[in-house]
JSON list of C-alpha atoms in Angstrom, two decimals:
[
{"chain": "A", "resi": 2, "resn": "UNK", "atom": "CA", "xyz": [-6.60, -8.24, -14.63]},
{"chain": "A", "resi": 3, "resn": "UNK", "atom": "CA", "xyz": [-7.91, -7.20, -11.01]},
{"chain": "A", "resi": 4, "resn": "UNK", "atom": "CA", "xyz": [-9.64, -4.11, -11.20]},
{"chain": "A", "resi": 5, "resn": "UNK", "atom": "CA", "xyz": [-10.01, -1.33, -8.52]},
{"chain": "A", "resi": 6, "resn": "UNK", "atom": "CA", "xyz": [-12.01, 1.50, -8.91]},
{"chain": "A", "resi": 7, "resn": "UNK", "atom": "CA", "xyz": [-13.05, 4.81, -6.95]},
{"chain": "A", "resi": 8, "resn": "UNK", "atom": "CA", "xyz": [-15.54, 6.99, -6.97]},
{"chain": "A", "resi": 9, "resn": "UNK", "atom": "CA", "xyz": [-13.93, 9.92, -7.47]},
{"chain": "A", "resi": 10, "resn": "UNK", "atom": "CA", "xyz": [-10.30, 10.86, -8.65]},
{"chain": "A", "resi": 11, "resn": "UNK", "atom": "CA", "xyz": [-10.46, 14.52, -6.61]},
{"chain": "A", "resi": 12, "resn": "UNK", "atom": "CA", "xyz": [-12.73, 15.96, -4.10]},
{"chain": "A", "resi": 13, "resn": "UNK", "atom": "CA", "xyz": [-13.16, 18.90, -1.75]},
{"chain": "A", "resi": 14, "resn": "UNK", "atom": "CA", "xyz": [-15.15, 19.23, 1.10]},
{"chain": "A", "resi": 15, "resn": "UNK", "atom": "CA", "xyz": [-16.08, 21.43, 3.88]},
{"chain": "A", "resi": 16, "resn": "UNK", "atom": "CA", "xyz": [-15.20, 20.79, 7.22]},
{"chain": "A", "resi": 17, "resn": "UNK", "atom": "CA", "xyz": [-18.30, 19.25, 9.20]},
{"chain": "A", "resi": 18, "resn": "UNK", "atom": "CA", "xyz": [-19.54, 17.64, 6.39]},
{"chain": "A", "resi": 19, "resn": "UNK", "atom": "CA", "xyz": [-20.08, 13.67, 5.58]},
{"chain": "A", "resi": 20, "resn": "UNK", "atom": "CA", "xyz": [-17.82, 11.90, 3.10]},
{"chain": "A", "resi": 21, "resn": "UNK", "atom": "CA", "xyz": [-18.28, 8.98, 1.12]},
{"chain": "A", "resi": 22, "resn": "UNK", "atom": "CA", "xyz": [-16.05, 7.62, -0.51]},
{"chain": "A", "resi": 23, "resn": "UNK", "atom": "CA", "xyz": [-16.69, 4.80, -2.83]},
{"chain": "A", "resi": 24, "resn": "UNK", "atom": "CA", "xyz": [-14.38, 1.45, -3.93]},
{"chain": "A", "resi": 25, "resn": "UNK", "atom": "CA", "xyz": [-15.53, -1.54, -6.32]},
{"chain": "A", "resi": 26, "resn": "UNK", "atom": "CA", "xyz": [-13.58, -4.17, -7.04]},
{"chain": "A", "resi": 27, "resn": "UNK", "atom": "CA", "xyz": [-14.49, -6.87, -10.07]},
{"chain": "A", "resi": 28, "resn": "UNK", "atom": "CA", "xyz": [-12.29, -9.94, -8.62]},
{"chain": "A", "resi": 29, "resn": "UNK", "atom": "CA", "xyz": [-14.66, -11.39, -6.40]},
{"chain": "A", "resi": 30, "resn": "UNK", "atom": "CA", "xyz": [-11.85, -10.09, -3.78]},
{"chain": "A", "resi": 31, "resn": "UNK", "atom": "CA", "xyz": [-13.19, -11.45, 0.40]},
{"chain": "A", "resi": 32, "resn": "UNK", "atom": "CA", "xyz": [-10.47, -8.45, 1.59]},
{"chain": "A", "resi": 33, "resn": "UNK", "atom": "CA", "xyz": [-10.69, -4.84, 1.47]},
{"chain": "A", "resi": 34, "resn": "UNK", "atom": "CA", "xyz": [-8.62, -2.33, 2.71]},
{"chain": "A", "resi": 35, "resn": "UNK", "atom": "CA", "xyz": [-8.72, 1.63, 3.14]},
{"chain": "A", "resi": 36, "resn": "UNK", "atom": "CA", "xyz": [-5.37, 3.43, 3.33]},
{"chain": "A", "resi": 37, "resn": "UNK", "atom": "CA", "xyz": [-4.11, 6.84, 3.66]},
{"chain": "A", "resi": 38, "resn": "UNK", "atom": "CA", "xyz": [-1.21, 8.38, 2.05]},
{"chain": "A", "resi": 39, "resn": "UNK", "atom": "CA", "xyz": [0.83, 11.07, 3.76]},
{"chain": "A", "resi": 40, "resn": "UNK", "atom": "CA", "xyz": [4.24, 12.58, 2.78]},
{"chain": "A", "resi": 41, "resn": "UNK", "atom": "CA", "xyz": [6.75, 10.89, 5.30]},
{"chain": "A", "resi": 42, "resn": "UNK", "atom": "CA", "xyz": [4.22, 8.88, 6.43]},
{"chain": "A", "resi": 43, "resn": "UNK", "atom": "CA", "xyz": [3.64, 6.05, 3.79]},
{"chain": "A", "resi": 44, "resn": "UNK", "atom": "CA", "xyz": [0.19, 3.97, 3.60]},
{"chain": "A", "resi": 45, "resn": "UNK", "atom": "CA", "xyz": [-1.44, 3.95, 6.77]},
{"chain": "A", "resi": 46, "resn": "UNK", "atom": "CA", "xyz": [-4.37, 1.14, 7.08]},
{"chain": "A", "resi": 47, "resn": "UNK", "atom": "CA", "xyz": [-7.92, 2.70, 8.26]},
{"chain": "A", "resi": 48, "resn": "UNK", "atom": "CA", "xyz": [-9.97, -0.08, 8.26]},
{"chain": "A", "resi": 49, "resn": "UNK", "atom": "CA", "xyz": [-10.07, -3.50, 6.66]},
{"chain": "A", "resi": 50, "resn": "UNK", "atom": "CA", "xyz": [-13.03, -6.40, 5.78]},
{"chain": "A", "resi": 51, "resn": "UNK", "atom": "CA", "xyz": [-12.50, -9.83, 5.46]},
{"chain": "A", "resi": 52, "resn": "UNK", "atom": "CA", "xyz": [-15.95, -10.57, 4.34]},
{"chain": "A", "resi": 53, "resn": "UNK", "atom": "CA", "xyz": [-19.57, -8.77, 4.01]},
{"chain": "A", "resi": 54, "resn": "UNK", "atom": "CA", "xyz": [-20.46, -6.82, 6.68]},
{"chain": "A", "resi": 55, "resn": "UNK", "atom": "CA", "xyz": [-17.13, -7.64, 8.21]},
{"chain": "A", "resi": 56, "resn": "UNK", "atom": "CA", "xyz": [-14.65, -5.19, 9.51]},
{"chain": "A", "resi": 57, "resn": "UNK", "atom": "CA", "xyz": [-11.80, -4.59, 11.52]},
{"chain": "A", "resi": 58, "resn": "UNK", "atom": "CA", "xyz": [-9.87, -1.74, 12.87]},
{"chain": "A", "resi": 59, "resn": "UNK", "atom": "CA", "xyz": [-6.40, -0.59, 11.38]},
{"chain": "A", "resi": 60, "resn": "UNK", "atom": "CA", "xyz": [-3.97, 1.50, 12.30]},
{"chain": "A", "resi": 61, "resn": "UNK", "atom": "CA", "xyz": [-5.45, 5.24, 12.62]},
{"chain": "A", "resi": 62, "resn": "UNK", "atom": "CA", "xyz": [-9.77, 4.23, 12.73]},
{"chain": "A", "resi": 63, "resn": "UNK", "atom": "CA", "xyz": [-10.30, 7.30, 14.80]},
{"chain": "A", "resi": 64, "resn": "UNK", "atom": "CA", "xyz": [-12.57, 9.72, 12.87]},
{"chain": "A", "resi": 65, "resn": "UNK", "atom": "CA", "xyz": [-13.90, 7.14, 10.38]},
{"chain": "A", "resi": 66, "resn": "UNK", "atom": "CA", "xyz": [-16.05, 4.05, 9.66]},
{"chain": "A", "resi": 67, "resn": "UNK", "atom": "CA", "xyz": [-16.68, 2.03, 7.09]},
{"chain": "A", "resi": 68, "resn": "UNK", "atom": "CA", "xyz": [-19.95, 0.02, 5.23]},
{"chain": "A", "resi": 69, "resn": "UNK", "atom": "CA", "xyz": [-19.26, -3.42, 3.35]},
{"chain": "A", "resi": 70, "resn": "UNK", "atom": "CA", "xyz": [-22.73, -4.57, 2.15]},
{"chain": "A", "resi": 71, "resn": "UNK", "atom": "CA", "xyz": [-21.41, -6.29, -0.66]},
{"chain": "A", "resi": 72, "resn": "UNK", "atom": "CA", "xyz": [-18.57, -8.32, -1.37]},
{"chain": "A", "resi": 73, "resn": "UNK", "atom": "CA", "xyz": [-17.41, -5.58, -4.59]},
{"chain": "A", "resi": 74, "resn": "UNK", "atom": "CA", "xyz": [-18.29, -2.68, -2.41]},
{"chain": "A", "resi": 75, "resn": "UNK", "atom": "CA", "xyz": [-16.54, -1.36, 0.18]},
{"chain": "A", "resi": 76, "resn": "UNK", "atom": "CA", "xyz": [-17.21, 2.44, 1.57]},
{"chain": "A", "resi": 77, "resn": "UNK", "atom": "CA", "xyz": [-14.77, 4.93, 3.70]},
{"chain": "A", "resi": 78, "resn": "UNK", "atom": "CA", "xyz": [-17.17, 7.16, 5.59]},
{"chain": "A", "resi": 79, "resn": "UNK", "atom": "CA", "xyz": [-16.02, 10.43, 7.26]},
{"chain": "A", "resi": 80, "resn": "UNK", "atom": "CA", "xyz": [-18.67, 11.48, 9.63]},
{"chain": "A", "resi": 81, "resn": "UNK", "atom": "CA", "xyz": [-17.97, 14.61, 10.16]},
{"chain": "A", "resi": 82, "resn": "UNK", "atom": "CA", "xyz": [-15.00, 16.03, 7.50]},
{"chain": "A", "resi": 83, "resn": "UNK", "atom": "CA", "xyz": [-11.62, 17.66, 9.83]},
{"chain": "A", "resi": 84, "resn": "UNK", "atom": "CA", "xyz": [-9.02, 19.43, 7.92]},
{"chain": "A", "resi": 85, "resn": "UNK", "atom": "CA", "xyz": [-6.47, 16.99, 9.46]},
{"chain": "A", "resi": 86, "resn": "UNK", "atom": "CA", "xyz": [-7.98, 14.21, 7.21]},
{"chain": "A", "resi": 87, "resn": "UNK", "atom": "CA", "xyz": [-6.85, 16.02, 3.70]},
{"chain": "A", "resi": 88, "resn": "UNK", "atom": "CA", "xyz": [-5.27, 13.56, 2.37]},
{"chain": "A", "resi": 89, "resn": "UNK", "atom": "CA", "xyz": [-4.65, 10.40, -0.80]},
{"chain": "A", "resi": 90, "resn": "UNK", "atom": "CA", "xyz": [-7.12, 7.76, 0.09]},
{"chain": "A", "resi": 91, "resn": "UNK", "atom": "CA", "xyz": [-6.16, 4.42, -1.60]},
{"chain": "A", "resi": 92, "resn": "UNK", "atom": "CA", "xyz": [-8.64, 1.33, -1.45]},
{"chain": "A", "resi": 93, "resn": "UNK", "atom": "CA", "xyz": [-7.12, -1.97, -1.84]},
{"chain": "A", "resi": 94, "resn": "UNK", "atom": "CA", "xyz": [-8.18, -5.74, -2.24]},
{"chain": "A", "resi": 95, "resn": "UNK", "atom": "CA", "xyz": [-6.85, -9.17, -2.47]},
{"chain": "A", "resi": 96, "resn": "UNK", "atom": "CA", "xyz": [-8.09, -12.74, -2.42]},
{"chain": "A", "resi": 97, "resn": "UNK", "atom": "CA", "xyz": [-7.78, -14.64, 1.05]},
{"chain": "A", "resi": 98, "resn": "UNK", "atom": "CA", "xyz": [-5.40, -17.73, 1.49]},
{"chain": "A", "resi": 99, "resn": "UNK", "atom": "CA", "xyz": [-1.59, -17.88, 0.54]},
{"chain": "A", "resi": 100, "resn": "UNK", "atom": "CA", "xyz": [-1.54, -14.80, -1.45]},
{"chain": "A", "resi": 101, "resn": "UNK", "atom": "CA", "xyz": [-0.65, -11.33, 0.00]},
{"chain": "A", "resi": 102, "resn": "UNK", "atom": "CA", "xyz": [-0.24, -8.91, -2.88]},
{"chain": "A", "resi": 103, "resn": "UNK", "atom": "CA", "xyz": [-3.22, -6.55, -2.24]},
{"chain": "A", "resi": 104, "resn": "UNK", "atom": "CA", "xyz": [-4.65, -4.82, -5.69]},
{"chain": "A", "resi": 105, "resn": "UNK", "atom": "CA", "xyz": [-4.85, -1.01, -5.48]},
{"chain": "A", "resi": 106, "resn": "UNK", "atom": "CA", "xyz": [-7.50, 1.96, -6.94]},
{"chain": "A", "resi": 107, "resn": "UNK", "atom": "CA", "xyz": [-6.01, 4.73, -8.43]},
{"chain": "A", "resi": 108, "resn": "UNK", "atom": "CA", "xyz": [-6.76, 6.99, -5.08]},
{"chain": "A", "resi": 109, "resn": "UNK", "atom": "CA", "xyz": [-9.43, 10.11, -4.34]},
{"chain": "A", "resi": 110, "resn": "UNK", "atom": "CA", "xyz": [-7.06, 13.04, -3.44]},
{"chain": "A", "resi": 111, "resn": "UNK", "atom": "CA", "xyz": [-9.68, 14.56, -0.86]},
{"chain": "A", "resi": 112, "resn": "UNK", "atom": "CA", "xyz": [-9.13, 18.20, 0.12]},
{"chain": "A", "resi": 113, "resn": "UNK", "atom": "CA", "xyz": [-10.83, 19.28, 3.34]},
{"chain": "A", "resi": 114, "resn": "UNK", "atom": "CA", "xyz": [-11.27, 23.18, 3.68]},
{"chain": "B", "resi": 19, "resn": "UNK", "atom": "CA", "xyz": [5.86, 2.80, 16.75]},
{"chain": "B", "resi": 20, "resn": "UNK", "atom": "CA", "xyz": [7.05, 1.86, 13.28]},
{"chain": "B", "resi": 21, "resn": "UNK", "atom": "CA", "xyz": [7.32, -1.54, 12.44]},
{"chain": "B", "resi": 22, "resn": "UNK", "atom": "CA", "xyz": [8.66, -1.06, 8.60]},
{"chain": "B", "resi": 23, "resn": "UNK", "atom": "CA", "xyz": [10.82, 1.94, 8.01]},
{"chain": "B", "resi": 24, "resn": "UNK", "atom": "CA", "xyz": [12.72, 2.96, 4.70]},
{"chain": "B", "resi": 25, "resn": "UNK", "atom": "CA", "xyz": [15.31, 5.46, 6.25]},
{"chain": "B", "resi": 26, "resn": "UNK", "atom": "CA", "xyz": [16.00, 6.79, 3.15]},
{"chain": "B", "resi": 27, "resn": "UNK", "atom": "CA", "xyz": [13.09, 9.76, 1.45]},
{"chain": "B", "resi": 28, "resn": "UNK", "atom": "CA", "xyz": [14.82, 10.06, -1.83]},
{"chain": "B", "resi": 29, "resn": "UNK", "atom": "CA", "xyz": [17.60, 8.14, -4.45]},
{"chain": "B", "resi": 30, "resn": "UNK", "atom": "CA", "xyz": [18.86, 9.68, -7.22]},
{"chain": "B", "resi": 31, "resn": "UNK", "atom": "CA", "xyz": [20.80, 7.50, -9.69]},
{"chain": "B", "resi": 32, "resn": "UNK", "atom": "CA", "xyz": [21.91, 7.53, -13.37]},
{"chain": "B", "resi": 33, "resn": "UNK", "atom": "CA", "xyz": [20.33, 5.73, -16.04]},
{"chain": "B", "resi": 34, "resn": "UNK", "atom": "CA", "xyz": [22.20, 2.33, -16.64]},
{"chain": "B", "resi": 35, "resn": "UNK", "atom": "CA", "xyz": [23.45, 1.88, -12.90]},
{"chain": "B", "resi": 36, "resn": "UNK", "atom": "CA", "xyz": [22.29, 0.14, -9.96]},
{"chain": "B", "resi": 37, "resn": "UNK", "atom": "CA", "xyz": [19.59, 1.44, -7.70]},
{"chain": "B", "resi": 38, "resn": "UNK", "atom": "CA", "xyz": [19.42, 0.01, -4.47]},
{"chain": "B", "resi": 39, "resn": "UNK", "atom": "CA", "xyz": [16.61, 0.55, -1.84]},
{"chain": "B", "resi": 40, "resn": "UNK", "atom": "CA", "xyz": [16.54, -0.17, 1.62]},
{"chain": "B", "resi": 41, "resn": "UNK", "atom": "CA", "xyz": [13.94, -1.43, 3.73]},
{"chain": "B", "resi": 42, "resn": "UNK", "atom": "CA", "xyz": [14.45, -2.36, 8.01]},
{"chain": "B", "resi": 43, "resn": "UNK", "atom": "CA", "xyz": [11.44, -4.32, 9.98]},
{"chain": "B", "resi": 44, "resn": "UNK", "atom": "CA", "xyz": [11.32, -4.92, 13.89]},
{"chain": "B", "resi": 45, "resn": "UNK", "atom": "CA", "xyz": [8.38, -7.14, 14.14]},
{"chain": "B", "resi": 46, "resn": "UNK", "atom": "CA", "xyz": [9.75, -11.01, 14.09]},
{"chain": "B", "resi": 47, "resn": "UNK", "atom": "CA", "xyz": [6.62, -12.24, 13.01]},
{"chain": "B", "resi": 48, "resn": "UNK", "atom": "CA", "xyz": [6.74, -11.04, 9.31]},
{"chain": "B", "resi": 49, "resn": "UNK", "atom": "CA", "xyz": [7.30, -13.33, 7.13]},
{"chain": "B", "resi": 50, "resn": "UNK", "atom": "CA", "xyz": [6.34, -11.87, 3.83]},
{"chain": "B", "resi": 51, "resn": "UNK", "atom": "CA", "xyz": [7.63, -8.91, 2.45]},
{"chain": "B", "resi": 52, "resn": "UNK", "atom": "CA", "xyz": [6.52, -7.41, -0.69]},
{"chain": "B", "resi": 53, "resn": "UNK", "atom": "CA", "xyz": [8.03, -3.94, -2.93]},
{"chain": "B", "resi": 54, "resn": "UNK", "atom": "CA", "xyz": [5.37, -1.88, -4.30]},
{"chain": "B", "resi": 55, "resn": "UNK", "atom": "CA", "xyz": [5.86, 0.93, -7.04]},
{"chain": "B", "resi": 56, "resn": "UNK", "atom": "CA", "xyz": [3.77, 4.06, -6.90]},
{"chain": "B", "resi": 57, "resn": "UNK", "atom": "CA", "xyz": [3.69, 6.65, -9.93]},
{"chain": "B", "resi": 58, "resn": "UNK", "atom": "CA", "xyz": [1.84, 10.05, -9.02]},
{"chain": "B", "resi": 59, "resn": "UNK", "atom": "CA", "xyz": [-1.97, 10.07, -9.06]},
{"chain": "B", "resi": 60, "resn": "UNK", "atom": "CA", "xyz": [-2.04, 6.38, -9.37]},
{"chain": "B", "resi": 61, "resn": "UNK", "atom": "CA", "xyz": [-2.67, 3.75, -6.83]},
{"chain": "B", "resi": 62, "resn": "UNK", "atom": "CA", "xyz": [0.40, 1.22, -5.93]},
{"chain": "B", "resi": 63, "resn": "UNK", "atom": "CA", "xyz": [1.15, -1.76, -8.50]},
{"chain": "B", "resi": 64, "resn": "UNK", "atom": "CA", "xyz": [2.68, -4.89, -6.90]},
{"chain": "B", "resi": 65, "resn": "UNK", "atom": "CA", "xyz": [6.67, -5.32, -8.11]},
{"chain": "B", "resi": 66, "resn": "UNK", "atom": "CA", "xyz": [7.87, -8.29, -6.56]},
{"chain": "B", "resi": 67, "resn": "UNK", "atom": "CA", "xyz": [8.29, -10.34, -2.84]},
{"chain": "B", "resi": 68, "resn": "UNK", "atom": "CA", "xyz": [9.95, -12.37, -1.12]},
{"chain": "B", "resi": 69, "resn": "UNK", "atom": "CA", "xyz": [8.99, -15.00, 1.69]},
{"chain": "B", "resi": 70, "resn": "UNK", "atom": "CA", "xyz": [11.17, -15.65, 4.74]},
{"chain": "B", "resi": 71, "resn": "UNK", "atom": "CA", "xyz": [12.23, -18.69, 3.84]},
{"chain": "B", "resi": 72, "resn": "UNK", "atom": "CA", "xyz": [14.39, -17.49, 1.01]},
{"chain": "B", "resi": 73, "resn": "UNK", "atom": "CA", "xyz": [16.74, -14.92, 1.07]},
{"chain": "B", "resi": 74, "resn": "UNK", "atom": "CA", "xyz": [16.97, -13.81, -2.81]},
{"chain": "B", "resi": 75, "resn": "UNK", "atom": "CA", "xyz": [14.09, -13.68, -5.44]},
{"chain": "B", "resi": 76, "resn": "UNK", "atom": "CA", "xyz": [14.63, -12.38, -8.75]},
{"chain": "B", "resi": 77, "resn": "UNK", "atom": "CA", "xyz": [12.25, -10.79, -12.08]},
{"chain": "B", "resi": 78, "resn": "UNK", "atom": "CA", "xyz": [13.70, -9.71, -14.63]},
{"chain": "B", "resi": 79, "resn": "UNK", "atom": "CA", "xyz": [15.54, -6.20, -13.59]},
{"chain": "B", "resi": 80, "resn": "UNK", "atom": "CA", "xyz": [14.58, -6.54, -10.39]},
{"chain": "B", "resi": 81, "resn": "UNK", "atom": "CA", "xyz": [15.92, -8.56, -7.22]},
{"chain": "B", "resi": 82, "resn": "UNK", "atom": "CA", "xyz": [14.94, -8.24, -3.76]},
{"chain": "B", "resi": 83, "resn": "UNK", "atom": "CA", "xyz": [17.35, -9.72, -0.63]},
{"chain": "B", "resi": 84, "resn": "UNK", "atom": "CA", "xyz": [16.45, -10.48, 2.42]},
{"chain": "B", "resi": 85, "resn": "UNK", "atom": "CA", "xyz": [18.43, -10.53, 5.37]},
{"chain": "B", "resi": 86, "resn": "UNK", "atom": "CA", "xyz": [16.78, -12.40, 8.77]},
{"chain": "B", "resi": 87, "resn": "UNK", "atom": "CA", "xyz": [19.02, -12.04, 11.04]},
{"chain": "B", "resi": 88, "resn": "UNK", "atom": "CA", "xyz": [19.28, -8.33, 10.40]},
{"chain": "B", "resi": 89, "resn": "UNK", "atom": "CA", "xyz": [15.64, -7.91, 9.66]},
{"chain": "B", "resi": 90, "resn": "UNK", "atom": "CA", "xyz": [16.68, -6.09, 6.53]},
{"chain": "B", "resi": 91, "resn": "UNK", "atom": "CA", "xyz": [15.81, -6.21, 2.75]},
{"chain": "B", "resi": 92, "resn": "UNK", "atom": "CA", "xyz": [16.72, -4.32, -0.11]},
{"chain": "B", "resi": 93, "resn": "UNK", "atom": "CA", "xyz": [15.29, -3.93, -3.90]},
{"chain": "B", "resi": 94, "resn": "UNK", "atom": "CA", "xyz": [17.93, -3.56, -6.51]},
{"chain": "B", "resi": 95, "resn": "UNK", "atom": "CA", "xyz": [17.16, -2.68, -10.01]},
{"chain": "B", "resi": 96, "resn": "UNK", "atom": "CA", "xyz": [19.33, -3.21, -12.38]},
{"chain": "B", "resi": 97, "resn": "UNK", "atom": "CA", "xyz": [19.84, -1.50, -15.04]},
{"chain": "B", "resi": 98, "resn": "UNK", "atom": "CA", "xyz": [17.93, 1.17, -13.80]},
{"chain": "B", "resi": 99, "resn": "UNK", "atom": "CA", "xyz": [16.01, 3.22, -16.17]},
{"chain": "B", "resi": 100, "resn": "UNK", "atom": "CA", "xyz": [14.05, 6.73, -16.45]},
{"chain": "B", "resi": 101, "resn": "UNK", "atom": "CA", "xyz": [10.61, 5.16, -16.12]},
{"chain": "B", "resi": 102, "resn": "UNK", "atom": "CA", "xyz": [11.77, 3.30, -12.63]},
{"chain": "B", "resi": 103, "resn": "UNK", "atom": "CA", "xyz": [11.46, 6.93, -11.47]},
{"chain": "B", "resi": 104, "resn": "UNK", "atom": "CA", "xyz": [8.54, 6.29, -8.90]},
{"chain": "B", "resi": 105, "resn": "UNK", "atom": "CA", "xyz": [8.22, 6.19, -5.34]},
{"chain": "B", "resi": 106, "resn": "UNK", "atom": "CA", "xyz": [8.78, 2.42, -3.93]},
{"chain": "B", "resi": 107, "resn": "UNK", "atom": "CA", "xyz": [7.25, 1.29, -0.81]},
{"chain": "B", "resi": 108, "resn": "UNK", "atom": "CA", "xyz": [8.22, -1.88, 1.43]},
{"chain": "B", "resi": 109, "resn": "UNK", "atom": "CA", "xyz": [5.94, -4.11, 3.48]},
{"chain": "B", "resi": 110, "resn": "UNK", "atom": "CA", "xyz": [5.38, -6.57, 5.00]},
{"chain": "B", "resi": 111, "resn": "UNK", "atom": "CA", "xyz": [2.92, -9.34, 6.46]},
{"chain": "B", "resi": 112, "resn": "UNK", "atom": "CA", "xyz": [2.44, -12.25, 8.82]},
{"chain": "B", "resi": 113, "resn": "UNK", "atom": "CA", "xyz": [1.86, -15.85, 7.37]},
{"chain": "B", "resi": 114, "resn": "UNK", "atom": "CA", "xyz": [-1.75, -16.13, 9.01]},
{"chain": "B", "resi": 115, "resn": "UNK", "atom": "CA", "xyz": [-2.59, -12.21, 8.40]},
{"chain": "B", "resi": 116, "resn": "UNK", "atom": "CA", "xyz": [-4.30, -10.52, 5.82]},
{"chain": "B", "resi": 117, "resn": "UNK", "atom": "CA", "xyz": [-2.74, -7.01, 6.17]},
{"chain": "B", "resi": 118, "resn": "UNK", "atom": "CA", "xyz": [0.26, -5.87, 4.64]},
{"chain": "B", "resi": 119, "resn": "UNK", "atom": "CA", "xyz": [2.32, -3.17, 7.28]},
{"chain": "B", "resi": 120, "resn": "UNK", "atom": "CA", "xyz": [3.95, -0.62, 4.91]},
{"chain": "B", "resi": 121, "resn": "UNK", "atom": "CA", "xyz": [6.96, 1.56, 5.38]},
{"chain": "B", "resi": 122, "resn": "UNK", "atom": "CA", "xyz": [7.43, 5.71, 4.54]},
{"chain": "B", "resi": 123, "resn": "UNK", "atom": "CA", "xyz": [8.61, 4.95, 1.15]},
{"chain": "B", "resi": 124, "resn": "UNK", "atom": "CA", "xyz": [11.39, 6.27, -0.87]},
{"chain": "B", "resi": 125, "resn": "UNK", "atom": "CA", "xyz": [11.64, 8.40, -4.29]},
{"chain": "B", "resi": 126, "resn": "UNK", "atom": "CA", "xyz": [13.28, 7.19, -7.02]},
{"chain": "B", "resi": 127, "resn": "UNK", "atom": "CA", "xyz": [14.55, 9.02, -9.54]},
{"chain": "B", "resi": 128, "resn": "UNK", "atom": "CA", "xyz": [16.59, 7.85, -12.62]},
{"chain": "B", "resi": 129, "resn": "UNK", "atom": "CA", "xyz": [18.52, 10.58, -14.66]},
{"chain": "B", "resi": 130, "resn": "UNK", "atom": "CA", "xyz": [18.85, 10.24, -18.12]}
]
């Protein structure tokens, strides 16, 4: 079975401050994704990586970048921590080729206050 | 601009009958279309999908349709029971692409 994992299930910040968050995968996965969750809003896609140090823009970047130094690791940074970015962050990753289901963490619920 | 929408927020059905969930895509060039489930505090699992060129794919309780011409699908689960209660997403990819385009997502809940 694919495994996801994330650093951390809850967290709560301070706005200004620098976020890491954290996703390892065991499945030898070449994609990554970060998504957010919103209410009426469904899984909006951050950032992605295709392979180590690899990355590509999604569909809301603004506000955050990302590290892939590894092929299991890949890290959601918030450089400086808004209140507008309180939100479900799900990490995702799948194999490349003719595949498309994408594996999923169980999410960091990050509270910014 | 939304590319996948689910137009409906919520579905509330009774245990034993149909549920049917509706998905609508504008984007031509998807050609893959998956049906996530999503329980609270955990991430998505992976239900079923369907390529474009099929338009029915079946597992077990659960059969998605797919519609081309109308650039609609649907997820019915049949017979529905409590634990379906979850909140489904739809989306979808292009052939050559890597990332999946998801829609709002709609609650499910199955009375007993």
């Amino acid at each position: 079975d694919v495994k996801v994992t994330q650093s951390s299930r809850y967290l709560v910040k301070r706005t200004g401050e620098k976020v890491f968050l954290e996703c390892v995968q065991d499945m030898d996965h070449e994609n990554m994704f970060w998504y957010r969750q919103d209410p009426g809003l469904g899984l909006r896609l951050i950032y992605f990586s295709y392979d180590v140090k690899m990355k590509e823009k999604g569909d809301i970047p603004e506000g955050y970048s990302v590290s892939r130094e590894k092929k299991e690791r890949f890290s959601l940074i918030l450089e400086s921590a808004s209140t507008n970015q309180t939100s479900m962050y799900l990490c995702a990753s799948k194999t490349s080729g003719a595949r498309y289901e994408q594996y999923f963490g169980p999410g960091t619920r990050l509270t910014v206050t | 601009d939304q590319q996948v929408k689910q137009n409906s927020p919520s579905l509330s059905v009774q245990e034993g009958r149909i549920s049917i969930l509706n998905c609508d895509y504008t984007n031509s060039m998807f050609d893959y279309f998956l049906w996530y489930k999503k329980y609270p505090a955990e991430g998505p699992t992976f239900l079923i999908s369907i390529s474009s060129i099929k338009d029915k794919n079946e597992d077990g309780r659960f059969t998605v349709f797919l519609n081309k011409s109308a650039k609609h699908l649907s997820l019915h689960i049949v017979p529905s029971q409590p634990g379906d209660s979850a909140v489904y997403f739809c989306a979808a990819s292009v052939t050559s692409g890597s990332r999946l385009t998801f829609g709002e997502g709609t609650q499910l809940t199955v009375n007993p």
